[in-house]
Amino acid sequence: MAVVKIGQVKQTLSKAMNYICNPKKTQDMELVSTNLPDVGKNPDAFARYFLEEQDRIATGRTQVKDTLVKAHHIIQSFDPGDDITPERAHELGVELMERITGGMQHYVIATHTDRDHIHNHIMLSPVNLETLKRARVPRTYLKQLRTISDELCRDAGLHVLKETKAKRYGKSRPDLYTQLKGESVKESIRLRIDQSAGRVESFDQLKQVLRSVGVFTHVRGRYLTFEDAATGMKFRDGKLGEAYDEMNIMVKIGQESLEGISFNRSMIARQDSRTISIWVPGTRRSKQLTIPRSRLVMDGRTIRAWLPRDSDQVLSDRQGRFMQQIPTEGLYEYFTPPALNIDKLVRDSFPQVYAANPKQRKRLIAQAYKVEEVNNVVREISTVREYLVEGGMTSTQAVEALSQKIRERQSDLQSLIVASCEEGLPGAVSEDLDQQISSSEKEITELARQVRALRGREQRRAQPTDAARKERTQRHSR
């Protein structure tokens, strides 16, 4: 049976089109098809048509253009054990799109044959050709895709997978080493989190379930800390991997991509056992937003809400009457977007050290730190050359460009995590997702290191040199 997952393309649609249509992956584009009119097989033309189509419609909403979904990216993967040809897999992809859209949305389908498992990449336009509006993607859309895909696969004689595989994320080489010795507490915590997240509907429920399996969860500002009850060992979420911070744990619970807002308890207008309503900032308490409690994480006086990225949010007046409906990302017109915590994203890059005696271990750790210092210098030089020298950017522009890349990779990571939560994944697909998640975590960490290198460089340049300090002292003493 095929496995289906869905993500969103918001920034680089042309790049995404070129990736899925890669001739090396699609038998010289023989396995590429579309229902777009008169565009041939040109990935740039596909992307251009999608964007022009969206420019022609009016949504009637106030939105930030850069945050709109340019295309829905659907991946339909087939188990290596299935006796299916690339051509038949491509036909099933076309049938899936015709069934789910009724011919009312444009799409591009590319079948990749470069992996052990054949898989379809599908770019689906968000424009409904009948209403000439953006097609709303409900929470049940992925389930509908999977149901239709399953029916098509059964009709094609493909077998049904029932076995569930527990997920693990972000293992480093030292973790694998200690796992072989039966000492990896971090690996055990990851496994318990993954198993528990699929059984709950809220962060509070997750904390209770984790406590029952011997893991205490502590919220400390922007960090989560997990404590193993048996050993007393504590690990911040960053030590477990990017897939285990607060945002991505909420992604695992809801199995959907999310956006976050935060607010103070003083902004609560009213509340009950299921929801809270808060005053929308900047509206002089004329607008309210109602949020299910299952989407909240409490942190003292601060509350963070994690809302579905692809759903609309309803704003009401003081009496609770409907005022307007806006996309989740449209809330950033009123709420401050989450800031990047670069230090949190930078995970230790030097290996754990195992030695027979404390003196040897101390010496090896000192060597590891020296190697890391050299790596930081090399990274700073490389980043400066790429963005400042060759790219012609200022440090501020380079930091913003890198930060934008981090946000895009974080969005991609959410989509991968959502896909990995599916039950009954074929072994090859599961391993591929694990590798993609690990690769995404590493890429986010490396981008964060580049940001930190640039910031460190600017801080050093801003500090006066010894000669400058001496001259200033002499000038003031005259």
Coordinates of C-alpha atoms in Angstrom, one line a residue, residues 42-471:
N42 CA 9.0 22.9 -18.4
P43 CA 9.3 23.1 -14.6
D44 CA 9.8 26.9 -14.6
A45 CA 6.6 27.2 -16.8
F46 CA 4.7 25.0 -14.3
A47 CA 5.8 27.3 -11.4
R48 CA 5.0 30.4 -13.4
Y49 CA 1.5 29.2 -14.2
F50 CA 0.8 28.4 -10.6
L51 CA 1.9 31.8 -9.4
E52 CA 0.1 33.7 -12.2
E53 CA -3.1 31.7 -11.5
Q54 CA -2.9 32.8 -7.8
D55 CA -2.2 36.4 -8.8
R56 CA -5.4 36.5 -10.8
I57 CA -7.7 35.6 -7.9
A58 CA -8.9 37.7 -5.0
T59 CA -9.3 36.2 -1.5
G60 CA -10.9 39.2 0.2
R61 CA -8.5 38.8 3.1
T62 CA -5.6 40.9 4.4
Q63 CA -2.7 38.5 4.2
V64 CA 1.1 38.7 4.1
K65 CA 1.9 37.6 0.5
D66 CA 5.1 35.9 1.4
T67 CA 3.4 33.6 3.8
L68 CA 0.8 32.2 1.4
V69 CA 1.0 28.6 0.3
K70 CA 2.2 28.6 -3.3
A71 CA 1.5 24.8 -3.7
H72 CA 0.7 21.8 -1.7
H73 CA 3.5 19.1 -2.0
I74 CA 2.1 15.6 -1.8
I75 CA 4.3 12.5 -1.7
Q76 CA 2.8 9.1 -2.5
S77 CA 5.4 6.4 -1.7
F78 CA 5.0 2.7 -2.7
D79 CA 6.5 -0.2 -0.7
P80 CA 9.5 -1.9 -2.3
G81 CA 7.8 -5.2 -1.8
D82 CA 4.9 -4.2 -4.2
D83 CA 5.2 -5.4 -7.7
I84 CA 4.5 -2.1 -9.4
T85 CA 6.1 -0.4 -12.4
P86 CA 7.0 3.3 -12.5
E87 CA 4.4 3.8 -15.2
R88 CA 1.6 2.2 -13.1
A89 CA 2.7 4.2 -10.0
H90 CA 2.4 7.4 -12.1
E91 CA -1.1 6.4 -13.3
L92 CA -2.1 5.8 -9.7
G93 CA -0.9 9.3 -8.9
V94 CA -3.0 10.8 -11.7
E95 CA -6.0 8.8 -10.5
L96 CA -5.5 10.0 -7.0
M97 CA -5.4 13.7 -8.1
E98 CA -8.5 13.4 -10.3
R99 CA -10.4 11.7 -7.5
I100 CA -9.5 14.2 -4.8
T101 CA -9.8 17.4 -6.9
G102 CA -12.6 16.4 -9.3
G103 CA -10.6 18.2 -12.0
M104 CA -11.1 21.5 -10.2
Q105 CA -7.4 22.1 -9.3
H106 CA -4.2 22.1 -11.4
Y107 CA -1.4 19.7 -10.5
V108 CA 2.0 18.4 -11.6
I109 CA 3.0 14.8 -11.0
A110 CA 6.5 13.4 -11.2
T111 CA 7.4 9.8 -10.5
H112 CA 10.9 9.2 -9.0
T113 CA 12.7 6.0 -9.6
D114 CA 16.1 6.9 -8.0
R115 CA 15.3 5.2 -4.6
D116 CA 14.5 1.6 -3.5
H117 CA 10.9 2.6 -3.4
I118 CA 9.0 4.2 -6.3
H119 CA 7.3 7.4 -5.2
N120 CA 5.2 10.2 -6.7
H121 CA 5.9 13.9 -6.1
I122 CA 2.8 16.0 -6.7
M123 CA 2.5 19.8 -6.7
L124 CA -1.1 20.8 -6.2
S125 CA -2.3 24.4 -6.9
P126 CA -4.2 25.9 -4.0
V127 CA -6.6 27.6 -6.5
N128 CA -10.1 26.1 -7.0
L129 CA -11.0 26.5 -10.7
E130 CA -14.7 26.5 -10.0
T131 CA -14.9 29.1 -7.2
L132 CA -11.7 31.0 -8.3
K133 CA -10.7 31.1 -4.7
R134 CA -8.0 29.4 -2.6
A135 CA -9.2 25.9 -1.7
R136 CA -9.3 25.5 2.0
V137 CA -7.4 22.4 3.2
P138 CA -9.2 21.0 6.2
R139 CA -7.5 18.9 8.9
T140 CA -9.1 15.8 7.3
Y141 CA -7.6 16.4 3.9
L142 CA -4.6 14.1 4.5
K143 CA -7.0 11.3 5.7
Q144 CA -9.1 11.7 2.5
L145 CA -5.9 11.5 0.4
R146 CA -4.9 8.3 2.2
T147 CA -8.3 6.7 2.0
I148 CA -8.5 7.3 -1.8
S149 CA -4.9 6.1 -2.3
D150 CA -5.6 3.0 -0.3
E151 CA -8.7 2.2 -2.4
L152 CA -6.7 2.7 -5.6
C153 CA -3.9 0.5 -4.3
R154 CA -6.2 -2.3 -3.3
D155 CA -7.8 -2.2 -6.8
A156 CA -4.3 -2.4 -8.2
G157 CA -3.5 -5.5 -6.2
L158 CA -1.0 -3.9 -3.8
H159 CA -0.9 -5.4 -0.3
V160 CA -2.0 -3.7 2.9
L161 CA 0.5 -2.9 5.7
K162 CA -0.6 -3.2 9.3
E163 CA 2.6 -3.2 11.3
T164 CA 3.4 -0.1 13.3
K165 CA 7.0 1.0 13.8
A166 CA 8.0 3.2 16.8
K167 CA 9.9 6.3 15.7
R168 CA 13.3 7.6 16.9
Y169 CA 14.8 10.9 15.9
G170 CA 18.1 12.8 16.0
K171 CA 20.6 10.0 17.1
S172 CA 24.2 11.1 17.2
R173 CA 27.2 8.8 16.9
P174 CA 27.8 8.9 20.7
D175 CA 24.2 8.0 21.3
L176 CA 24.5 5.0 19.0
Y177 CA 27.7 4.0 20.9
T178 CA 26.0 4.2 24.3
Q179 CA 22.9 2.5 22.9
L180 CA 25.0 -0.5 22.1
K181 CA 26.2 -0.6 25.7
G182 CA 22.6 -0.3 27.0
E183 CA 23.3 3.1 28.5
S184 CA 21.5 5.5 26.2
V185 CA 19.0 7.3 28.5
K186 CA 18.5 9.9 25.8
E187 CA 17.4 7.3 23.3
S188 CA 15.0 5.8 25.9
I189 CA 13.5 9.3 26.5
R190 CA 13.0 9.9 22.8
L191 CA 11.3 6.6 22.4
R192 CA 8.9 7.2 25.3
I193 CA 8.1 10.7 23.9
D194 CA 7.3 9.3 20.5
Q195 CA 5.2 6.5 21.8
S196 CA 3.3 8.8 24.2
A197 CA 2.7 11.6 21.7
G198 CA 0.4 9.4 19.6
R199 CA -1.8 8.7 22.6
V200 CA -2.7 12.2 23.7
E201 CA -4.4 15.3 22.5
S202 CA -2.7 18.1 24.5
F203 CA 0.6 19.0 26.1
D204 CA -0.8 18.6 29.6
Q205 CA -1.9 15.0 28.8
L206 CA 1.5 14.3 27.3
K207 CA 3.2 15.4 30.6
Q208 CA 0.9 13.0 32.5
V209 CA 1.5 10.1 30.2
L210 CA 5.3 10.7 30.3
R211 CA 5.2 10.8 34.1
S212 CA 3.5 7.4 34.1
V213 CA 6.4 6.0 32.0
G214 CA 9.1 7.6 34.1
V215 CA 9.8 10.9 32.4
F216 CA 9.2 14.2 34.1
T217 CA 8.7 17.2 31.8
H218 CA 9.7 20.8 32.9
V219 CA 8.8 24.0 31.0
R220 CA 11.6 26.6 31.4
G221 CA 10.9 29.6 29.2
R222 CA 11.7 28.6 25.6
Y223 CA 13.1 25.3 26.7
L224 CA 11.7 21.9 27.7
T225 CA 13.7 19.7 30.1
F226 CA 13.1 16.0 30.3
E227 CA 14.1 14.1 33.4
D228 CA 14.5 10.3 33.6
A229 CA 13.0 9.2 36.9
A230 CA 15.2 6.1 37.1
T231 CA 18.5 7.8 36.8
G232 CA 17.8 11.4 37.6
M233 CA 19.5 12.5 34.4
K234 CA 18.1 15.7 32.8
F235 CA 18.3 16.7 29.1
R236 CA 17.2 19.9 27.5
D237 CA 15.1 19.5 24.3
G238 CA 18.0 20.6 22.2
K239 CA 20.1 17.7 23.4
L240 CA 17.5 15.3 22.2
G241 CA 17.3 16.9 18.8
E242 CA 15.4 19.7 17.0
A243 CA 12.4 17.3 16.6
Y244 CA 11.9 17.3 20.4
D245 CA 11.5 21.0 21.1
E246 CA 8.1 22.4 22.2
M247 CA 6.9 23.2 18.7
N248 CA 7.7 19.9 17.1
I249 CA 6.3 17.9 20.1
M250 CA 3.0 19.7 19.5
V251 CA 3.4 18.8 15.8
K252 CA 3.6 15.2 16.8
I253 CA 0.6 15.4 19.1
G254 CA -1.6 17.1 16.4
Q255 CA 0.1 15.5 13.4
E256 CA -0.1 18.7 11.5
S257 CA 2.1 21.7 10.7
L258 CA 1.8 24.6 13.2
E259 CA 2.3 28.3 13.8
G260 CA 2.9 29.7 17.3
I261 CA 1.8 32.8 19.2
S262 CA 2.4 33.8 22.8
F263 CA 0.5 36.1 25.2
N264 CA 0.2 37.0 28.8
R265 CA -2.5 35.7 31.1
S266 CA -3.7 39.3 31.5
M267 CA -5.0 39.1 27.9
I268 CA -7.5 36.4 28.7
A269 CA -11.1 37.7 28.2
R270 CA -12.9 34.6 29.3
Q271 CA -12.4 30.9 29.6
D272 CA -14.0 27.6 30.3
S273 CA -12.9 23.9 30.6
R274 CA -12.4 23.6 26.9
T275 CA -11.4 27.0 25.5
I276 CA -9.9 30.3 26.4
S277 CA -10.7 33.6 24.6
I278 CA -8.1 36.3 24.5
W279 CA -8.1 40.0 23.5
V280 CA -6.3 40.5 20.2
P281 CA -3.4 43.0 20.7
G282 CA -3.7 46.3 19.0
T283 CA -7.5 46.2 18.7
R284 CA -8.3 48.1 21.9
R285 CA -10.1 44.9 23.2
S286 CA -12.6 45.1 20.3
K287 CA -11.6 41.6 18.9
Q288 CA -11.2 38.2 20.6
L289 CA -9.6 35.0 19.5
T290 CA -10.8 31.7 21.0
I291 CA -8.3 28.9 21.3
P292 CA -8.9 25.2 22.4
R293 CA -7.0 24.4 25.6
S294 CA -5.5 21.4 23.9
R295 CA -3.3 23.8 21.9
L296 CA -1.8 25.6 24.8
V297 CA 1.4 25.3 26.7
M298 CA 1.5 27.2 30.1
D299 CA 4.7 28.8 31.2
G300 CA 4.0 30.8 34.3
R301 CA 2.3 34.1 33.3
T302 CA 3.1 33.3 29.6
I303 CA 1.0 31.1 27.5
R304 CA 1.9 29.8 24.1
A305 CA -0.7 28.6 21.6
W306 CA 0.2 26.3 18.7
L307 CA -2.4 26.6 15.9
P308 CA -2.8 24.7 12.6
R309 CA -0.9 26.4 9.8
D310 CA -3.4 25.5 7.2
S311 CA -6.6 26.4 9.0
D312 CA -8.4 29.7 9.4
Q313 CA -8.8 31.5 12.7
V314 CA -12.0 33.3 13.6
L315 CA -12.0 36.7 15.4
S316 CA -15.1 37.8 17.3
D317 CA -16.3 41.0 18.9
R318 CA -16.6 41.7 22.7
Q319 CA -20.0 39.8 22.7
G320 CA -18.5 36.8 20.9
R321 CA -20.1 37.5 17.6
F322 CA -18.3 36.7 14.3
M323 CA -16.2 39.6 12.9
Q324 CA -13.7 38.1 10.5
Q325 CA -11.8 35.0 9.4
I326 CA -8.1 35.0 8.7
P327 CA -5.4 32.4 8.0
T328 CA -3.3 31.4 11.0
E329 CA -0.3 33.3 9.7
G330 CA -2.4 36.4 9.4
L331 CA -2.4 36.5 13.2
Y332 CA 1.2 37.9 13.0
E333 CA -0.5 41.2 12.0
Y334 CA -1.4 41.4 15.6
F335 CA 1.0 39.0 17.5
T336 CA 4.8 39.1 17.4
P337 CA 6.1 36.2 15.3
P338 CA 8.3 33.8 17.3
A339 CA 11.9 34.9 17.4
L340 CA 14.7 32.5 16.4
N341 CA 16.7 31.3 19.4
I342 CA 20.0 30.8 17.7
D343 CA 21.8 29.5 20.8
K344 CA 19.1 26.9 21.3
L345 CA 19.4 25.7 17.7
V346 CA 23.2 25.2 17.9
R347 CA 23.8 21.7 19.2
D348 CA 27.3 20.7 20.4
S349 CA 29.3 19.5 17.4
F350 CA 32.3 17.9 19.2
P351 CA 31.9 14.2 20.2
Q352 CA 31.3 12.8 23.6
V353 CA 34.5 11.5 25.1
Y354 CA 35.0 8.1 26.6
A355 CA 38.3 7.4 28.5
A356 CA 39.6 5.0 31.0
N357 CA 40.6 7.7 33.6
P358 CA 39.6 11.3 34.4
K359 CA 42.9 12.8 33.4
Q360 CA 42.8 11.3 29.9
R361 CA 39.2 12.3 29.5
K362 CA 40.0 15.9 30.6
R363 CA 42.8 16.0 28.0
L364 CA 40.6 14.6 25.2
I365 CA 37.8 17.1 26.1
A366 CA 40.4 20.0 25.9
Q367 CA 41.5 18.8 22.5
A368 CA 37.9 18.5 21.3
Y369 CA 37.3 22.2 22.3
K370 CA 40.4 23.3 20.4
V371 CA 39.2 21.5 17.3
E372 CA 35.8 23.1 17.7
E373 CA 37.5 26.6 18.0
V374 CA 39.3 25.9 14.7
N375 CA 36.0 24.8 13.1
N376 CA 34.3 28.0 14.2
V377 CA 37.1 30.1 12.6
V378 CA 36.8 28.2 9.4
R379 CA 33.0 28.5 9.5
E380 CA 33.2 32.3 10.0
I381 CA 35.6 32.7 7.1
S382 CA 33.5 30.6 4.8
T383 CA 30.3 32.4 5.8
V384 CA 31.8 35.9 5.3
R385 CA 33.1 34.9 1.9
E386 CA 29.8 33.4 0.7
Y387 CA 27.5 36.2 2.0
L388 CA 29.6 39.3 2.4
V389 CA 32.3 39.0 -0.2
E390 CA 30.6 37.0 -3.0
G391 CA 27.0 37.8 -2.1
G392 CA 27.6 41.5 -1.6
M393 CA 25.5 41.6 1.6
T394 CA 26.0 43.5 4.8
S395 CA 26.2 41.4 8.0
T396 CA 22.6 42.3 8.9
Q397 CA 21.4 41.2 5.5
A398 CA 23.3 38.0 5.7
V399 CA 21.9 37.2 9.2
E400 CA 18.4 37.8 7.9
A401 CA 18.9 35.6 4.8
L402 CA 20.3 32.8 7.0
S403 CA 17.4 33.3 9.5
Q404 CA 14.9 33.0 6.6
K405 CA 16.6 29.7 5.5
I406 CA 16.3 28.4 9.1
R407 CA 12.5 29.2 9.1
E408 CA 12.1 27.4 5.8
R409 CA 14.0 24.3 7.1
Q410 CA 11.9 24.3 10.3
S411 CA 8.8 24.3 8.2
D412 CA 10.2 21.4 6.1
L413 CA 11.1 19.6 9.4
Q414 CA 7.5 19.9 10.6
S415 CA 6.2 18.3 7.4
L416 CA 8.7 15.4 7.8
I417 CA 7.6 14.8 11.4
V418 CA 3.9 14.8 10.4
A419 CA 4.7 12.2 7.7
S420 CA 6.7 10.1 10.1
C421 CA 3.8 9.9 12.6
E422 CA 1.8 7.7 10.2
E423 CA 1.2 4.1 11.3
G424 CA 2.2 1.2 9.2
L425 CA 5.1 2.9 7.3
P426 CA 7.1 0.5 5.1
G427 CA 10.6 -0.1 6.5
A428 CA 12.3 1.7 3.6
V429 CA 10.0 4.7 3.8
S430 CA 10.5 4.9 7.6
E431 CA 14.3 4.8 7.3
D432 CA 14.2 7.4 4.6
L433 CA 12.1 9.7 6.8
D434 CA 14.5 9.2 9.7
Q435 CA 17.4 10.1 7.5
Q436 CA 15.6 13.2 6.2
I437 CA 14.7 14.3 9.7
S438 CA 18.3 13.9 10.9
S439 CA 19.6 15.7 7.9
S440 CA 17.2 18.5 8.4
E441 CA 18.2 18.9 12.1
K442 CA 21.9 19.0 11.1
E443 CA 21.2 21.6 8.4
I444 CA 19.3 23.8 10.9
T445 CA 22.2 23.5 13.3
E446 CA 24.8 24.5 10.7
L447 CA 22.7 27.5 9.6
A448 CA 22.4 28.6 13.2
R449 CA 26.2 28.3 13.6
Q450 CA 26.7 30.5 10.6
V451 CA 24.4 33.1 12.2
R452 CA 26.3 32.9 15.4
A453 CA 29.6 33.3 13.6
L454 CA 28.5 36.5 11.9
R455 CA 27.1 37.9 15.1
G456 CA 30.3 37.1 16.9
R457 CA 32.3 38.8 14.2
E458 CA 30.2 42.0 14.4
Q459 CA 30.6 42.0 18.2
R460 CA 34.3 41.8 18.0
R461 CA 34.4 44.5 15.3
A462 CA 32.3 46.7 17.6
Q463 CA 34.7 46.3 20.5
P464 CA 37.6 48.9 20.6
T465 CA 41.1 47.5 20.2
D466 CA 43.7 47.9 22.9
A467 CA 45.3 50.7 21.0
A468 CA 42.0 52.5 20.6
R469 CA 41.3 52.1 24.3
K470 CA 44.7 53.5 25.2
E471 CA 44.3 56.5 22.8

